[in-house]
Amino acid sequence: MADLLKDLDFFNLDELLSQEERMARDTVKQFVEREVIPDIERHFANETFPSALIPRMAELGIFGANLHGYGCAGMNNVAYGLIMQELEAADSGLRSFASVQSALAMYAIYAWGSEAQKNRYLPEMAKGRILGCFGLTEPDHGSDPGGMETRARRDGKGWIINGTKRWITNGTIADIAVVWARVDEGITGFIVEKGTSGFSTHDIHGKFSMRASVTSELILEDVRVGPEAHLPEARGLKAPLSCLTQARYGIAWGALGAARTCYNCALDYVKSRKQFSRPLAGYQLVQSKLVRMLTEITKGQLVCLQLGRLKDANRMRPEHVSFAKRNNVNEALGIARMARDMLGANGIVNEYPVIRHMLNLETVNTYEGTYDVQTLILGRDITGENAFD
Ligand code: TGC
Ligand code: FAD
């Protein structure tokens, strides 16, 4: 099979990257090629997460790569995005693992934690020795986290937390859970350590998507935590939503990686597969699909590059991220479906990575704010009318 990880760079965007950015991308690409690809289909088939990769990912500086200090690599946001792209070129579940560790759990502590919390958790999380998850979604509150029912009430100097969080990536393998809960003053966050009495987790099975990723439920029954567990700066829904902005940023880049693998695979396949005595690549309908894929990936790359430059200049708004997440994931899903079709019957077997990416991207289109939720965020921005009210 051809090199399915190879770059797609129709507009010579490589020229717009710094040497450090290219190096970050190429290092992770090499890691993915050598250490992820050989085993990823097996993990997806067996519904297992490739945890043996965690120390290597830490060594490469992937966890909290764009955070500064506290043992983090301090890369710029374009380099971080390129890394997410390469991880998701292998599997959305692997990128998800890195996103949750970095952009959700670590970022929550980085942005809303005390100095003591940052010093205690972030260096160990960067080394992959402490794993985190992020509990926002509940069984009855997904798109509307503001309706959450998890409650924390004061208990002397500490707190008692009750509630259920569902669909939580890394839940059962995490050493700490960042849990969002309602208190008298509004919404705030807590760091709940594994093993705390009353805190239990279990995995959700039967997934047809994200099978190489752990997805769990967190149950909190009279979980008593001390004052040191509370994220002191997290006041209001803005705190968890700010973490989503970080994660959506990585997803916008990541989806392009999955789309690129599907494009490379479809292109390779139609060049060699003959029907009616000619390669499929010679037919106009097939070429039209390839051109559509190339166009959408290239447009997505341009959006991401400028998004990253804006983020590095502190000029990125959450709505910019919604635009990129909504568009890139939806186009990646369309590309994966097209590639699946172009492979005919071979498109449904795991000899090729396309069906796996297609199934994964169904989740990516839903989590971190569905396609329609991102549409309404953008609709609110351009009209001034809030459809969520
Ligand atoms: P709303 O009134 O819009 O906002 C409340 C406050 O938050 C601020 N804000 C943001 N800040 C930073 N980043 C964002 N993206 C922000 N969005 C809003 C806003 O300015 C306001 O601040 P302030 O100072 O005025 O209080 O709140 P709302 O209740 O109307 O919510 C609107 C809505 C629908 C956009 C929001 O609830 C939403 O985004 N819903 C989608 C939920 C979601 O995306 N969940 C994801 C869960 S985590 C996950 O899926 C992980 S997947 C694993 C992986 O990443 O790989
Ligand atoms: P709902 O909110 O019930 O939405 C169902 C449908 O209704 C969607 O099509 C939606 O677009 C539509 N809809 C909702 N509101 C409106 C509206 N106002 N107008 C029009 N249409 C609307 N969450 C976490 O907190 N942490 C995690 O680590 C995490 N990881 C996940 C991993 C996986 C594999 C999956 C599948 C989910 C994960 N999630 C996580 C949860 C994810 O963020 C939610 O599934 C997502 O936000 C959507 O919520 P929901 O599933 O409850 O769907």
Short mmCIF file of C-alpha atoms and ligand atoms in Angstrom, two decimals:
data_model
loop_
_atom_site.label_atom_id
_atom_site.label_comp_id
_atom_site.label_asym_id
_atom_site.label_seq_id
_atom_site.Cartn_x
_atom_site.Cartn_y
_atom_site.Cartn_z
CA MET A 1 0.00 0.00 0.00
CA ALA A 2 1.21 3.53 -0.74
CA ASP A 3 2.35 5.90 2.00
CA LEU A 4 -1.03 6.82 3.45
CA LEU A 5 0.49 9.36 5.85
CA LYS A 6 2.12 11.46 3.16
CA ASP A 7 1.50 15.18 3.17
CA LEU A 8 -1.02 16.81 0.91
CA ASP A 9 0.21 20.32 0.13
CA PHE A 10 -1.34 21.66 -3.06
CA PHE A 11 -0.59 25.29 -2.24
CA ASN A 12 2.95 24.88 -0.90
CA LEU A 13 1.81 25.80 2.61
CA ASP A 14 4.97 24.15 3.88
CA GLU A 15 6.73 27.38 2.89
CA LEU A 16 4.63 29.24 5.45
CA LEU A 17 5.79 27.03 8.32
CA SER A 18 8.85 27.66 10.45
CA GLN A 19 11.56 25.04 10.78
CA GLU A 20 10.38 24.26 14.33
CA GLU A 21 6.81 23.75 13.15
CA ARG A 22 7.92 21.39 10.38
CA MET A 23 10.15 19.51 12.79
CA ALA A 24 7.32 19.01 15.31
CA ARG A 25 5.08 17.68 12.53
CA ASP A 26 7.70 15.38 11.02
CA THR A 27 8.75 13.94 14.37
CA VAL A 28 5.20 12.99 15.23
CA LYS A 29 4.58 11.68 11.70
CA GLN A 30 7.55 9.35 12.09
CA PHE A 31 6.32 8.18 15.50
CA VAL A 32 2.86 7.50 14.08
CA GLU A 33 4.25 5.60 11.11
CA ARG A 34 6.58 3.40 13.16
CA GLU A 35 4.74 2.95 16.42
CA VAL A 36 1.03 3.58 15.91
CA ILE A 37 0.03 2.37 12.46
CA PRO A 38 1.30 -1.24 12.83
CA ASP A 39 -1.12 -1.97 15.69
CA ILE A 40 -4.00 0.48 15.39
CA GLU A 41 -6.42 -1.78 13.47
CA ARG A 42 -5.98 -4.47 16.10
CA HIS A 43 -6.78 -2.00 18.88
CA PHE A 44 -9.85 -0.77 17.04
CA ALA A 45 -11.03 -4.34 16.39
CA ASN A 46 -10.47 -5.40 20.02
CA GLU A 47 -11.83 -2.18 21.52
CA THR A 48 -8.58 -1.50 23.39
CA PHE A 49 -6.62 1.71 23.89
CA PRO A 50 -2.90 1.54 22.96
CA SER A 51 -1.64 2.62 26.40
CA ALA A 52 1.91 1.45 25.64
CA LEU A 53 2.24 4.61 23.52
CA ILE A 54 1.75 6.98 26.47
CA PRO A 55 5.41 7.20 27.62
CA ARG A 56 6.57 7.76 24.03
CA MET A 57 4.01 10.51 23.50
CA ALA A 58 5.24 12.15 26.70
CA GLU A 59 8.85 11.90 25.52
CA LEU A 60 7.87 13.69 22.31
CA GLY A 61 6.41 16.56 24.35
CA ILE A 62 2.87 15.97 23.07
CA PHE A 63 1.01 16.44 26.39
CA GLY A 64 0.33 20.12 27.00
CA ALA A 65 2.61 20.86 24.04
CA ASN A 66 1.34 24.44 23.64
CA LEU A 67 1.36 25.28 27.37
CA HIS A 68 4.25 27.23 28.84
CA GLY A 69 6.19 26.34 31.99
CA TYR A 70 5.38 23.48 34.42
CA GLY A 71 7.42 21.01 32.36
CA CYS A 72 5.40 21.59 29.17
CA ALA A 73 7.04 21.93 25.76
CA GLY A 74 5.86 25.51 25.13
CA MET A 75 5.41 25.02 21.37
CA ASN A 76 3.39 27.52 19.40
CA ASN A 77 -0.17 26.75 18.42
CA VAL A 78 0.58 25.97 14.78
CA ALA A 79 3.08 23.29 15.83
CA TYR A 80 0.50 21.93 18.27
CA GLY A 81 -2.13 21.83 15.51
CA LEU A 82 0.23 20.02 13.14
CA ILE A 83 0.87 17.41 15.83
CA MET A 84 -2.87 16.85 16.26
CA GLN A 85 -3.16 16.45 12.48
CA GLU A 86 -0.52 13.71 12.43
CA LEU A 87 -2.03 11.86 15.39
CA GLU A 88 -5.48 11.84 13.83
CA ALA A 89 -4.04 10.71 10.49
CA ALA A 90 -3.56 7.45 12.42
CA ASP A 91 -6.76 7.41 14.48
CA SER A 92 -9.17 9.97 15.94
CA GLY A 93 -9.07 8.06 19.23
CA LEU A 94 -5.37 8.69 19.67
CA ARG A 95 -5.81 12.40 18.98
CA SER A 96 -8.74 12.39 21.40
CA PHE A 97 -6.55 10.91 24.11
CA ALA A 98 -3.98 13.67 23.58
CA SER A 99 -6.66 16.39 23.31
CA VAL A 100 -8.33 15.40 26.56
CA GLN A 101 -5.05 15.17 28.44
CA SER A 102 -3.74 18.47 27.05
CA ALA A 103 -6.51 20.81 25.99
CA LEU A 104 -9.14 19.78 28.50
CA ALA A 105 -7.62 18.37 31.72
CA MET A 106 -4.24 20.15 31.71
CA TYR A 107 -5.63 23.37 30.29
CA ALA A 108 -8.40 23.48 32.94
CA ILE A 109 -5.75 23.37 35.67
CA TYR A 110 -3.44 25.74 33.79
CA ALA A 111 -6.14 28.36 33.23
CA TRP A 112 -8.34 28.02 36.33
CA GLY A 113 -6.19 26.26 38.96
CA SER A 114 -4.12 27.58 41.87
CA GLU A 115 -0.34 27.78 41.68
CA ALA A 116 -0.16 24.77 44.04
CA GLN A 117 -2.45 22.72 41.74
CA LYS A 118 -0.41 23.67 38.67
CA ASN A 119 2.85 22.66 40.36
CA ARG A 120 1.39 19.44 41.67
CA TYR A 121 -0.29 18.14 38.52
CA LEU A 122 1.02 19.73 35.31
CA PRO A 123 4.64 18.47 35.28
CA GLU A 124 3.49 14.90 36.00
CA MET A 125 0.75 15.18 33.37
CA ALA A 126 3.26 16.42 30.80
CA LYS A 127 5.32 13.31 31.57
CA GLY A 128 2.23 11.12 31.11
CA ARG A 129 2.55 9.85 34.69
CA ILE A 130 -0.75 11.40 35.70
CA LEU A 131 -3.61 10.99 33.21
CA GLY A 132 -6.64 13.25 33.24
CA CYS A 133 -10.21 13.27 32.01
CA PHE A 134 -12.77 16.06 31.72
CA GLY A 135 -16.29 15.53 33.01
CA LEU A 136 -18.72 18.07 31.61
CA THR A 137 -21.40 16.06 29.76
CA GLU A 138 -24.13 14.35 31.77
CA PRO A 139 -26.70 11.74 30.75
CA ASP A 140 -29.36 14.46 30.34
CA HIS A 141 -27.15 17.43 29.42
CA GLY A 142 -24.88 17.25 26.37
CA SER A 143 -25.27 20.28 24.12
CA ASP A 144 -26.57 22.30 27.08
CA PRO A 145 -23.94 21.85 29.80
CA GLY A 146 -25.39 24.92 31.52
CA GLY A 147 -28.26 22.67 32.64
CA MET A 148 -25.94 20.31 34.55
CA GLU A 149 -27.34 18.57 37.62
CA THR A 150 -24.06 17.59 39.32
CA ARG A 151 -23.92 19.55 42.56
CA ALA A 152 -21.22 20.42 45.03
CA ARG A 153 -22.14 21.70 48.48
CA ARG A 154 -19.82 23.09 51.07
CA ASP A 155 -18.76 20.81 53.91
CA GLY A 156 -16.66 22.75 56.39
CA LYS A 157 -13.65 23.90 54.37
CA GLY A 158 -14.21 21.22 51.70
CA TRP A 159 -17.00 20.06 49.44
CA ILE A 160 -19.34 17.11 48.86
CA ILE A 161 -20.05 16.33 45.20
CA ASN A 162 -22.96 14.30 43.78
CA GLY A 163 -23.78 13.59 40.14
CA THR A 164 -23.10 11.53 37.03
CA LYS A 165 -20.94 12.41 34.03
CA ARG A 166 -21.31 10.36 30.86
CA TRP A 167 -19.36 9.88 27.61
CA ILE A 168 -16.09 10.82 29.28
CA THR A 169 -12.95 10.07 27.26
CA ASN A 170 -10.16 8.42 29.31
CA GLY A 171 -12.54 8.09 32.30
CA THR A 172 -11.44 4.71 33.64
CA ILE A 173 -7.74 5.14 32.86
CA ALA A 174 -7.48 8.64 34.33
CA ASP A 175 -5.76 9.32 37.64
CA ILE A 176 -7.66 12.57 38.02
CA ALA A 177 -11.01 13.81 36.75
CA VAL A 178 -11.73 17.49 36.22
CA VAL A 179 -15.40 17.55 37.21
CA TRP A 180 -17.71 20.49 36.62
CA ALA A 181 -20.48 21.02 39.14
CA ARG A 182 -23.13 23.51 40.20
CA VAL A 183 -22.62 25.39 43.48
CA ASP A 184 -24.73 28.15 45.02
CA GLU A 185 -22.79 30.82 43.10
CA GLY A 186 -22.98 29.08 39.67
CA ILE A 187 -20.74 26.53 37.95
CA THR A 188 -17.23 25.63 39.07
CA GLY A 189 -14.64 22.86 38.73
CA PHE A 190 -12.96 20.26 40.96
CA ILE A 191 -10.05 17.90 40.61
CA VAL A 192 -11.23 14.49 41.84
CA GLU A 193 -8.51 11.91 42.31
CA LYS A 194 -9.03 8.25 41.44
CA GLY A 195 -9.71 6.23 44.58
CA THR A 196 -11.57 9.02 46.38
CA SER A 197 -14.39 7.41 48.36
CA GLY A 198 -17.73 7.56 46.50
CA PHE A 199 -16.08 8.13 43.11
CA SER A 200 -16.43 5.27 40.61
CA THR A 201 -16.02 4.85 36.86
CA HIS A 202 -16.99 2.27 34.28
CA ASP A 203 -16.58 2.00 30.53
CA ILE A 204 -19.26 2.31 27.88
CA HIS A 205 -19.08 -0.65 25.48
CA GLY A 206 -20.77 -1.47 22.18
CA LYS A 207 -19.35 1.56 20.35
CA PHE A 208 -19.03 1.34 16.57
CA SER A 209 -16.89 4.49 16.65
CA MET A 210 -13.78 5.45 18.64
CA ARG A 211 -13.15 1.84 19.51
CA ALA A 212 -9.44 2.49 20.18
CA SER A 213 -10.42 5.11 22.76
CA VAL A 214 -11.74 4.70 26.30
CA THR A 215 -15.19 6.24 26.87
CA SER A 216 -16.63 6.10 30.38
CA GLU A 217 -19.22 7.12 32.90
CA LEU A 218 -18.18 8.84 36.13
CA ILE A 219 -20.37 8.40 39.19
CA LEU A 220 -19.99 10.70 42.19
CA GLU A 221 -21.89 9.67 45.30
CA ASP A 222 -21.22 11.91 48.29
CA VAL A 223 -17.64 12.41 47.15
CA ARG A 224 -15.89 14.43 49.85
CA VAL A 225 -12.96 16.57 48.69
CA GLY A 226 -10.83 19.11 50.49
CA PRO A 227 -10.46 22.80 49.56
CA GLU A 228 -7.30 21.95 47.59
CA ALA A 229 -9.48 20.09 45.03
CA HIS A 230 -11.43 23.19 44.03
CA LEU A 231 -10.29 25.17 40.94
CA PRO A 232 -10.37 28.59 42.61
CA GLU A 233 -10.48 30.71 39.46
CA ALA A 234 -13.29 28.73 37.77
CA ARG A 235 -16.40 30.88 38.16
CA GLY A 236 -19.26 30.25 35.75
CA LEU A 237 -19.80 28.26 32.55
CA LYS A 238 -17.11 30.32 30.86
CA ALA A 239 -14.44 28.19 32.59
CA PRO A 240 -15.35 24.81 31.02
CA LEU A 241 -16.32 26.48 27.73
CA SER A 242 -12.84 28.05 27.52
CA CYS A 243 -11.36 24.54 27.69
CA LEU A 244 -13.65 23.45 24.85
CA THR A 245 -12.21 26.23 22.73
CA GLN A 246 -8.73 24.73 23.20
CA ALA A 247 -9.90 21.22 22.36
CA ARG A 248 -11.98 22.31 19.35
CA TYR A 249 -8.88 24.03 18.01
CA GLY A 250 -6.96 20.73 18.01
CA ILE A 251 -9.91 18.88 16.50
CA ALA A 252 -10.13 21.33 13.57
CA TRP A 253 -6.54 20.40 12.67
CA GLY A 254 -6.90 16.74 13.57
CA ALA A 255 -9.86 16.09 11.29
CA LEU A 256 -7.70 17.12 8.33
CA GLY A 257 -5.30 14.30 9.19
CA ALA A 258 -8.07 11.70 9.07
CA ALA A 259 -9.36 13.20 5.79
CA ARG A 260 -5.86 13.14 4.30
CA THR A 261 -5.41 9.43 5.07
CA CYS A 262 -8.76 8.68 3.40
CA TYR A 263 -7.81 10.78 0.36
CA ASN A 264 -4.39 9.13 0.02
CA CYS A 265 -5.98 5.71 0.31
CA ALA A 266 -8.73 6.41 -2.26
CA LEU A 267 -6.27 7.95 -4.73
CA ASP A 268 -3.93 5.00 -4.48
CA TYR A 269 -6.80 2.55 -4.84
CA VAL A 270 -8.43 4.07 -7.93
CA LYS A 271 -5.09 4.28 -9.73
CA SER A 272 -4.65 0.52 -9.57
CA ARG A 273 -8.22 -0.81 -9.51
CA LYS A 274 -9.50 -1.50 -13.02
CA GLN A 275 -13.15 -1.76 -14.02
CA PHE A 276 -14.40 -1.88 -17.60
CA SER A 277 -10.73 -2.50 -18.52
CA ARG A 278 -9.47 0.92 -17.34
CA PRO A 279 -8.24 2.21 -13.98
CA LEU A 280 -11.07 3.83 -12.00
CA ALA A 281 -8.88 6.96 -11.83
CA GLY A 282 -9.55 7.54 -15.53
CA TYR A 283 -13.29 8.09 -15.08
CA GLN A 284 -14.63 11.61 -14.77
CA LEU A 285 -16.96 10.86 -11.86
CA VAL A 286 -14.06 9.41 -9.88
CA GLN A 287 -11.81 12.37 -10.67
CA SER A 288 -14.56 14.74 -9.58
CA LYS A 289 -14.65 13.05 -6.15
CA LEU A 290 -10.86 13.27 -5.80
CA VAL A 291 -10.88 16.94 -6.74
CA ARG A 292 -13.62 17.64 -4.19
CA MET A 293 -11.50 15.93 -1.51
CA LEU A 294 -8.35 17.81 -2.48
CA THR A 295 -10.23 21.12 -2.51
CA GLU A 296 -11.85 20.67 0.89
CA ILE A 297 -8.66 19.45 2.60
CA THR A 298 -6.72 22.37 1.13
CA LYS A 299 -9.36 24.91 2.21
CA GLY A 300 -9.35 23.36 5.69
CA GLN A 301 -5.56 23.65 5.86
CA LEU A 302 -5.72 27.34 4.99
CA VAL A 303 -8.35 27.97 7.66
CA CYS A 304 -6.30 26.11 10.27
CA LEU A 305 -3.06 27.86 9.48
CA GLN A 306 -4.63 31.30 9.83
CA LEU A 307 -6.52 30.13 12.93
CA GLY A 308 -3.23 29.08 14.49
CA ARG A 309 -1.54 32.34 13.58
CA LEU A 310 -4.45 34.26 15.16
CA LYS A 311 -4.24 32.08 18.28
CA ASP A 312 -0.51 32.70 18.55
CA ALA A 313 -1.18 36.43 18.29
CA ASN A 314 -3.96 36.22 20.95
CA ARG A 315 -6.48 37.35 18.37
CA MET A 316 -8.46 34.13 17.97
CA ARG A 317 -12.11 34.25 19.07
CA PRO A 318 -14.12 31.16 20.10
CA GLU A 319 -16.31 31.72 17.03
CA HIS A 320 -13.26 31.35 14.75
CA VAL A 321 -12.73 27.93 16.34
CA SER A 322 -16.39 26.99 15.90
CA PHE A 323 -16.09 27.84 12.20
CA ALA A 324 -13.03 25.62 11.78
CA LYS A 325 -14.31 22.70 13.91
CA ARG A 326 -17.70 22.70 12.18
CA ASN A 327 -16.37 22.93 8.65
CA ASN A 328 -13.30 20.71 8.87
CA VAL A 329 -14.93 17.84 10.72
CA ASN A 330 -17.98 17.86 8.48
CA GLU A 331 -15.84 17.92 5.34
CA ALA A 332 -13.56 15.18 6.73
CA LEU A 333 -16.61 13.02 7.38
CA GLY A 334 -17.85 13.65 3.83
CA ILE A 335 -14.41 12.78 2.46
CA ALA A 336 -14.26 9.57 4.50
CA ARG A 337 -17.71 8.55 3.22
CA MET A 338 -16.66 9.32 -0.37
CA ALA A 339 -13.45 7.32 0.01
CA ARG A 340 -15.41 4.41 1.47
CA ASP A 341 -17.63 4.44 -1.59
CA MET A 342 -14.68 4.60 -4.01
CA LEU A 343 -13.15 1.48 -2.50
CA GLY A 344 -16.32 -0.49 -3.22
CA ALA A 345 -16.56 -3.67 -1.16
CA ASN A 346 -12.97 -3.18 0.01
CA GLY A 347 -14.19 0.01 1.68
CA ILE A 348 -15.89 -1.96 4.43
CA VAL A 349 -12.95 -4.09 5.59
CA ASN A 350 -10.10 -3.19 7.92
CA GLU A 351 -7.45 -4.04 5.35
CA TYR A 352 -7.89 -0.33 4.57
CA PRO A 353 -8.16 2.41 7.24
CA VAL A 354 -11.08 4.22 5.60
CA ILE A 355 -14.08 2.64 7.34
CA ARG A 356 -12.37 3.12 10.73
CA HIS A 357 -11.80 6.82 10.06
CA MET A 358 -15.35 7.19 8.76
CA LEU A 359 -16.83 5.65 11.90
CA ASN A 360 -14.56 7.70 14.17
CA LEU A 361 -15.47 10.95 12.43
CA GLU A 362 -19.14 10.37 13.25
CA THR A 363 -18.13 10.90 16.89
CA VAL A 364 -15.87 13.85 16.10
CA ASN A 365 -18.81 15.54 14.35
CA THR A 366 -20.84 15.12 17.56
CA TYR A 367 -18.46 15.75 20.44
CA GLU A 368 -17.01 19.08 21.48
CA GLY A 369 -20.23 20.72 20.23
CA THR A 370 -22.19 19.11 17.41
CA TYR A 371 -22.21 20.44 13.86
CA ASP A 372 -25.56 22.11 14.52
CA VAL A 373 -24.45 23.62 17.83
CA GLN A 374 -21.44 25.17 16.07
CA THR A 375 -23.84 26.44 13.39
CA LEU A 376 -25.92 28.18 16.07
CA ILE A 377 -22.81 29.65 17.71
CA LEU A 378 -21.87 31.18 14.35
CA GLY A 379 -25.47 32.19 13.63
CA ARG A 380 -25.54 34.04 16.96
CA ASP A 381 -22.28 35.76 16.12
CA ILE A 382 -23.36 37.09 12.74
CA THR A 383 -26.98 37.97 13.56
CA GLY A 384 -26.78 38.97 17.20
CA GLU A 385 -29.81 36.68 17.81
CA ASN A 386 -29.26 33.90 20.37
CA ALA A 387 -30.98 30.67 19.26
CA PHE A 388 -30.10 29.01 22.59
CA ASP A 389 -32.28 31.38 24.69
P1 TGC B 1 -23.15 31.33 26.85
O1 TGC B 1 -24.05 32.39 27.40
O2 TGC B 1 -22.95 31.27 25.38
O3 TGC B 1 -21.71 31.45 27.53
C1 TGC B 1 -21.52 31.51 28.93
C2 TGC B 1 -20.21 32.24 29.17
O4 TGC B 1 -19.14 31.52 28.55
C3 TGC B 1 -18.48 32.33 27.54
N1 TGC B 1 -18.21 31.43 26.40
C4 TGC B 1 -17.00 30.99 26.05
N2 TGC B 1 -15.79 31.26 26.54
C5 TGC B 1 -14.73 30.63 25.96
N3 TGC B 1 -14.86 29.76 24.94
C6 TGC B 1 -16.07 29.45 24.43
N4 TGC B 1 -16.19 28.59 23.43
C7 TGC B 1 -17.21 30.09 24.98
N5 TGC B 1 -18.54 30.04 24.72
C8 TGC B 1 -19.13 30.86 25.59
C9 TGC B 1 -19.48 33.42 27.21
O5 TGC B 1 -18.83 34.56 26.74
C10 TGC B 1 -20.15 33.63 28.56
O6 TGC B 1 -19.24 34.39 29.35
P2 TGC B 1 -19.77 35.41 30.46
O7 TGC B 1 -18.54 36.11 30.96
O8 TGC B 1 -20.73 36.33 29.74
O9 TGC B 1 -20.46 34.59 31.49
O10 TGC B 1 -23.67 29.94 27.41
P3 TGC B 1 -24.85 29.03 26.92
O11 TGC B 1 -25.36 28.25 28.09
O12 TGC B 1 -25.85 29.83 26.12
O13 TGC B 1 -24.08 27.97 26.00
C11 TGC B 1 -24.09 28.06 24.71
C12 TGC B 1 -23.40 26.86 23.99
C13 TGC B 1 -24.47 25.99 23.38
C14 TGC B 1 -22.56 27.49 22.91
C15 TGC B 1 -22.50 25.99 24.90
O14 TGC B 1 -23.26 25.42 25.91
C16 TGC B 1 -21.80 24.88 24.13
O15 TGC B 1 -20.74 25.09 23.57
N6 TGC B 1 -22.38 23.64 24.09
C17 TGC B 1 -21.73 22.47 23.50
C18 TGC B 1 -21.25 21.54 24.59
C19 TGC B 1 -19.96 20.86 24.24
O16 TGC B 1 -19.28 21.21 23.29
N7 TGC B 1 -19.57 19.90 25.05
C20 TGC B 1 -18.32 19.24 24.90
C21 TGC B 1 -17.98 18.37 26.09
S1 TGC B 1 -16.28 17.88 26.17
C22 TGC B 1 -16.07 16.81 24.91
O17 TGC B 1 -16.92 16.57 24.11
C23 TGC B 1 -14.73 16.17 24.84
S2 TGC B 1 -14.60 15.13 23.49
C24 TGC B 1 -13.04 14.49 23.63
C25 TGC B 1 -12.05 15.16 22.70
O18 TGC B 1 -11.95 16.40 22.68
O19 TGC B 1 -11.33 14.48 21.99
P1 FAD B 2 -27.71 16.18 22.39
O1 FAD B 2 -27.28 17.44 23.02
O2 FAD B 2 -28.86 15.47 23.00
O3 FAD B 2 -28.01 16.45 20.85
C1 FAD B 2 -28.73 15.53 20.02
C2 FAD B 2 -29.02 16.20 18.68
O4 FAD B 2 -29.81 17.38 18.90
C3 FAD B 2 -27.75 16.65 17.95
O5 FAD B 2 -27.93 16.49 16.57
C4 FAD B 2 -27.68 18.16 18.26
O6 FAD B 2 -27.01 18.89 17.26
C5 FAD B 2 -29.17 18.50 18.31
N1 FAD B 2 -29.42 19.69 19.13
C6 FAD B 2 -29.11 19.90 20.44
N2 FAD B 2 -29.48 21.13 20.82
C7 FAD B 2 -30.02 21.74 19.72
C8 FAD B 2 -30.56 23.03 19.46
N3 FAD B 2 -30.60 23.96 20.40
N4 FAD B 2 -31.02 23.29 18.22
C9 FAD B 2 -30.96 22.34 17.23
N5 FAD B 2 -30.44 21.11 17.42
C10 FAD B 2 -29.97 20.82 18.65
N6 FAD B 2 -18.10 14.94 27.00
C11 FAD B 2 -17.29 15.35 28.01
O7 FAD B 2 -17.69 16.16 28.86
N7 FAD B 2 -16.01 14.87 28.12
C12 FAD B 2 -15.50 13.97 27.25
O8 FAD B 2 -14.34 13.57 27.38
C13 FAD B 2 -16.34 13.50 26.19
N8 FAD B 2 -15.88 12.55 25.32
C14 FAD B 2 -16.74 11.99 24.41
C15 FAD B 2 -16.33 10.89 23.67
C16 FAD B 2 -17.22 10.28 22.78
C17 FAD B 2 -16.80 9.05 22.04
C18 FAD B 2 -18.52 10.82 22.60
C19 FAD B 2 -19.49 10.21 21.61
C20 FAD B 2 -18.93 11.92 23.32
C21 FAD B 2 -18.06 12.51 24.26
N9 FAD B 2 -18.47 13.58 25.08
C22 FAD B 2 -17.65 14.03 26.09
C23 FAD B 2 -19.85 14.06 25.02
C24 FAD B 2 -20.12 15.01 23.84
O9 FAD B 2 -19.56 16.26 24.06
C25 FAD B 2 -21.64 15.10 23.67
O10 FAD B 2 -22.08 13.85 23.16
C26 FAD B 2 -22.05 16.23 22.74
O11 FAD B 2 -21.79 17.48 23.32
C27 FAD B 2 -23.53 16.16 22.33
O12 FAD B 2 -24.35 15.94 23.43
P2 FAD B 2 -25.45 14.76 23.41
O13 FAD B 2 -24.78 13.52 22.97
O14 FAD B 2 -26.14 14.77 24.73
O15 FAD B 2 -26.48 15.16 22.28
#
